[in-house]
PDB file of C-alpha atoms in Angstrom:
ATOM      1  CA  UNK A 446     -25.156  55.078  82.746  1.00  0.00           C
ATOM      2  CA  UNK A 447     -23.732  58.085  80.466  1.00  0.00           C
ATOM      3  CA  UNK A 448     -25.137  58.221  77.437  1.00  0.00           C
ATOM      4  CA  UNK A 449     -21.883  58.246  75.004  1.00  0.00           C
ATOM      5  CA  UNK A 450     -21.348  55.157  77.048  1.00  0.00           C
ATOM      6  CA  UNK A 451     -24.540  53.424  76.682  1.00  0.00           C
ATOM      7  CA  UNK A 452     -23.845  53.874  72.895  1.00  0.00           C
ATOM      8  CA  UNK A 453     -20.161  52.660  73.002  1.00  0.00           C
ATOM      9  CA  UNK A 454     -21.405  49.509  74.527  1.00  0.00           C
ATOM     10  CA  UNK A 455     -24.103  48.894  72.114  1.00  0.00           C
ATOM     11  CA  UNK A 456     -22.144  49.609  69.122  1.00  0.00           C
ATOM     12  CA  UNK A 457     -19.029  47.641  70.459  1.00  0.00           C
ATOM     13  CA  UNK A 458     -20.883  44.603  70.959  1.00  0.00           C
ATOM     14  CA  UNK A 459     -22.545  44.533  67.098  1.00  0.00           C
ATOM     15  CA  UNK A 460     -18.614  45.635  66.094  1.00  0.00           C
ATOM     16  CA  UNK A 461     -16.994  43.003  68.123  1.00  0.00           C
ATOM     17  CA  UNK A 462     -19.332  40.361  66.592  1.00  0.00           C
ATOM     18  CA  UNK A 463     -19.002  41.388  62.794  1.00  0.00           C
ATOM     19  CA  UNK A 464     -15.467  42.213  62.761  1.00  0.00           C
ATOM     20  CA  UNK A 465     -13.027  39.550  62.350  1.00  0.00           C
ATOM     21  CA  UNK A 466     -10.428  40.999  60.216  1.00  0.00           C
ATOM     22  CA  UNK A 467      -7.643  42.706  61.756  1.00  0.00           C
ATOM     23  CA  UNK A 468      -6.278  46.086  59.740  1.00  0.00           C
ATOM     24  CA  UNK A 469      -2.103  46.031  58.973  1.00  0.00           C
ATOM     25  CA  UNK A 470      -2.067  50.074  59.238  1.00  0.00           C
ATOM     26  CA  UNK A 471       1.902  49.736  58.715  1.00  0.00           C
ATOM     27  CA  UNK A 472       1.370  48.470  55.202  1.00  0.00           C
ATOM     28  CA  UNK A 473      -1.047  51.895  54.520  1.00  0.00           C
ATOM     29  CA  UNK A 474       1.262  53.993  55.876  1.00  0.00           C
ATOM     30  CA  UNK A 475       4.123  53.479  54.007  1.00  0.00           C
ATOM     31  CA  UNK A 476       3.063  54.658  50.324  1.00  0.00           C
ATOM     32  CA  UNK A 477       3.440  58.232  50.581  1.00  0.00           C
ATOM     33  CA  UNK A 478       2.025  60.341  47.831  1.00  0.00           C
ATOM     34  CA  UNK A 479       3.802  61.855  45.069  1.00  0.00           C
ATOM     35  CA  UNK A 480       5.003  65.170  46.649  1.00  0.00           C
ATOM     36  CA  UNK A 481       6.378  62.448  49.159  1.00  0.00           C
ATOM     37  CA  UNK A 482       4.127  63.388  52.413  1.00  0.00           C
ATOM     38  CA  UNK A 483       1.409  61.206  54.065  1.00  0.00           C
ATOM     39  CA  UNK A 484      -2.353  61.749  53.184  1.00  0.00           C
ATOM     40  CA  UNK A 485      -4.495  63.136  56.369  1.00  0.00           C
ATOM     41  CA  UNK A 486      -5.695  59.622  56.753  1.00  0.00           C
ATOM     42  CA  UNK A 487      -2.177  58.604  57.016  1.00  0.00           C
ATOM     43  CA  UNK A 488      -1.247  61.232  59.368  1.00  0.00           C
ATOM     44  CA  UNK A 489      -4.181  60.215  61.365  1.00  0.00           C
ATOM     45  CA  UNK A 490      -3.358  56.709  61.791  1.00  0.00           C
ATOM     46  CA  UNK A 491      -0.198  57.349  62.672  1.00  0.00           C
ATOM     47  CA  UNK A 492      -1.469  59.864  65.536  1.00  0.00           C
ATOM     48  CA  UNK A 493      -3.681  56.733  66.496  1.00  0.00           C
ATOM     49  CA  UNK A 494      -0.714  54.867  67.190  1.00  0.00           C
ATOM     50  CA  UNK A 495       1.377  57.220  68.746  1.00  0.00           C
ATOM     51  CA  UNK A 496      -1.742  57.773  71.342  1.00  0.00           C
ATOM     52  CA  UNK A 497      -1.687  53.822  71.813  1.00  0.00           C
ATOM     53  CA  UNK A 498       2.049  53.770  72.872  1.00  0.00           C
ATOM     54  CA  UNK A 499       1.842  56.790  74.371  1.00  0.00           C
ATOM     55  CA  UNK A 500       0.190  54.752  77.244  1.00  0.00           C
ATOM     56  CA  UNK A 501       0.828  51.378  76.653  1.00  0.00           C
ATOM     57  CA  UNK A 502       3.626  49.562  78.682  1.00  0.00           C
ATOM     58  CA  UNK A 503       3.530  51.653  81.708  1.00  0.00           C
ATOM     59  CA  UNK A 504       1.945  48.733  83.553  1.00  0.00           C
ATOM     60  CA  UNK A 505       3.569  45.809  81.654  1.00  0.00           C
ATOM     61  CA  UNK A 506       3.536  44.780  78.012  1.00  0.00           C
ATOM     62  CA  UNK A 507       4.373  47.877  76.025  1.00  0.00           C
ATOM     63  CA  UNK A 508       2.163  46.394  73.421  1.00  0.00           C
ATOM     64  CA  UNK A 509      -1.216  46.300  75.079  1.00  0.00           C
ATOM     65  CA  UNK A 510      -3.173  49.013  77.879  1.00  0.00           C
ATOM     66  CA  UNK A 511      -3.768  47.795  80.962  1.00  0.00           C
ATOM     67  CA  UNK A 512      -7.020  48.945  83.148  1.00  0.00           C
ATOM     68  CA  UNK A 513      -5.167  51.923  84.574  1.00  0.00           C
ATOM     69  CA  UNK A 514      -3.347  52.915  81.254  1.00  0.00           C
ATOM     70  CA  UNK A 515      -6.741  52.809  79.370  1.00  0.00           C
ATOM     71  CA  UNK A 516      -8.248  54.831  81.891  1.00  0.00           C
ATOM     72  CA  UNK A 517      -5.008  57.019  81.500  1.00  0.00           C
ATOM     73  CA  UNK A 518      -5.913  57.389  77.912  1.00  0.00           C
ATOM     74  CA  UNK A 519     -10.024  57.591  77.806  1.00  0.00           C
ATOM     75  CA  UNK A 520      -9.516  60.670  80.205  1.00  0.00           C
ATOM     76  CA  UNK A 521      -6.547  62.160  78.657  1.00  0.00           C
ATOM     77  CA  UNK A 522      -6.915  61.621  75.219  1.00  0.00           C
ATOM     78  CA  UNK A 523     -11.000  61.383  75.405  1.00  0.00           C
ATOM     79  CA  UNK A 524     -12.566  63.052  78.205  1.00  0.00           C
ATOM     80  CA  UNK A 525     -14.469  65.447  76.363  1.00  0.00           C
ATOM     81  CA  UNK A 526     -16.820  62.046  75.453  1.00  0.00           C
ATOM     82  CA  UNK A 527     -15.834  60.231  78.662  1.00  0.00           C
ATOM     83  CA  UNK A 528     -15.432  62.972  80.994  1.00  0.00           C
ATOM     84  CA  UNK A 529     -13.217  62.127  84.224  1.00  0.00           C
ATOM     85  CA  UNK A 530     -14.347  58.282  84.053  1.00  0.00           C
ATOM     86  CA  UNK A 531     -14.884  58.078  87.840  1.00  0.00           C
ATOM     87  CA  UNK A 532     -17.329  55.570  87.323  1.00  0.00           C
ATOM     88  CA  UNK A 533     -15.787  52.494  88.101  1.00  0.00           C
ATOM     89  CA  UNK A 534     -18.405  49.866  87.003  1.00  0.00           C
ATOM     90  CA  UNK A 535     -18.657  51.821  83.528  1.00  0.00           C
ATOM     91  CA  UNK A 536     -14.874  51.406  83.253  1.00  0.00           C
ATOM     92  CA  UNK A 537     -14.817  47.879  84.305  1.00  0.00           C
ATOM     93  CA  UNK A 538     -17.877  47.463  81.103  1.00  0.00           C
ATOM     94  CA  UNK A 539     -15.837  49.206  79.197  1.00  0.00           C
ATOM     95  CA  UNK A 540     -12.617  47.335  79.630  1.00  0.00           C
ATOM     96  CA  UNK A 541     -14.060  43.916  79.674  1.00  0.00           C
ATOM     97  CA  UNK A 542     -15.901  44.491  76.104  1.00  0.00           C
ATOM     98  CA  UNK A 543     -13.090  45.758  74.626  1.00  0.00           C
ATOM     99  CA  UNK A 544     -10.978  42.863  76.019  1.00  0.00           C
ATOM    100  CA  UNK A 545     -12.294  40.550  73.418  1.00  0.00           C
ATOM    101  CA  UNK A 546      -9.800  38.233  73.981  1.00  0.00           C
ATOM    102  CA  UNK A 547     -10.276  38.206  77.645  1.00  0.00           C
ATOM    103  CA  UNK A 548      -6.725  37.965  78.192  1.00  0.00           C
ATOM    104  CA  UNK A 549      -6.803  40.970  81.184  1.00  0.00           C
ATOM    105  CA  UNK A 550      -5.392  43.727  78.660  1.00  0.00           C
ATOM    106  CA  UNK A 551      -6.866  46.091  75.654  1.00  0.00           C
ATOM    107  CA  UNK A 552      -4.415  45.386  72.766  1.00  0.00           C
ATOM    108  CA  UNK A 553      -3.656  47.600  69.866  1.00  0.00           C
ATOM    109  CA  UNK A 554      -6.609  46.238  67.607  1.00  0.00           C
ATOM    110  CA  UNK A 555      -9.039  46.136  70.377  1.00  0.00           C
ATOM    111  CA  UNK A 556      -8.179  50.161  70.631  1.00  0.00           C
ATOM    112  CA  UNK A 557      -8.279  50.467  67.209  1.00  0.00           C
ATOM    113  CA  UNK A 558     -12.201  49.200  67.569  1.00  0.00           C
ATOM    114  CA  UNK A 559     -12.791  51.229  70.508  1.00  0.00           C
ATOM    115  CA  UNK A 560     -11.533  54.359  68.540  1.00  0.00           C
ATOM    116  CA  UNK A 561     -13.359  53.395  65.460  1.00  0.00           C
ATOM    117  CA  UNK A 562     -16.694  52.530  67.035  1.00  0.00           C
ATOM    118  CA  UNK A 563     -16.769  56.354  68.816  1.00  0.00           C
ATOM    119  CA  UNK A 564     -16.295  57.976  65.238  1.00  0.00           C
ATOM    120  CA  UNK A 565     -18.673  55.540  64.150  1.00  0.00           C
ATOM    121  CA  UNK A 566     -21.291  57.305  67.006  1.00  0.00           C
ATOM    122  CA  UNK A 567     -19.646  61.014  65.996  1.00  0.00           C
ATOM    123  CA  UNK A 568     -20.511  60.346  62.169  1.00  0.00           C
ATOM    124  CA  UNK A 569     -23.762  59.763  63.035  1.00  0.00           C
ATOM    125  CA  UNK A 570     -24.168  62.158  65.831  1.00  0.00           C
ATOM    126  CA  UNK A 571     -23.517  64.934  63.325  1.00  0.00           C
ATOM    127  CA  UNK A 572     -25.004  63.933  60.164  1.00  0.00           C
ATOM    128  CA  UNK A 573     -28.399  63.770  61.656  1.00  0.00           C
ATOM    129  CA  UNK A 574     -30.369  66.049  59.726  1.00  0.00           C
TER     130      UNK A 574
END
């Protein structure tokens, strides 16, 4: 198993289990500051949900990824950590742990956990002294 995947596992489990509270990232995006623009965390959540319906709804709901759109995005929008994602069992482990609800699809705050766990690993990938 690839490492950055071994890690994304681990650290989506312990995530999965402490997290309960789901983020409304339309109520922080609409203060803008005073010279009326967004902040770079505002422009970055934004891009975060752009890249969600960017593939979501291809396959069905245009709310949630299915397998093949997630796939779609890991390697597109990702591949640099995931590479090509040929491996199918990884993909499968990585679906069904993101899936918390088990309901067959990766909805928008399951990606948003996915997407915060990696920069979670990133952090501490480069702040190792």
């Amino acid at each position: 198993m690839n490492f950055w995947v071994w890690c994304l596992h681990i650290t989506l489990n312990l995530f999965l289990q402490f997290s309960s509270l789901a983020l409304n990232f339309v109520h922080f995006l609409l203060p803008l500051n005073s010279r009326n623009t967004m902040s770079d965390i505002q422009k970055a959540m934004a891009m975060l949900i752009a890249a969600f319906h960017k593939y979501s709804g291809k396959e069905g709901d245009k709310t949630t990824l299915a397998k093949g759109e997630l796939k779609e995005l890991l390697t597109a929008e990702l591949g640099d950590i995931f590479g090509e994602t040929k491996d199918k069992t990884a993909l499968d482990k990585i679906f069904k742990d993101l899936d918390a609800n088990a309901d067959g699809t990766v909805d928008f705050q399951e990606y948003v956990t996915l997407v915060a766990c990696i920069t979670m690993l990133c952090n501490e990938f480069f702040t190792k002294k």
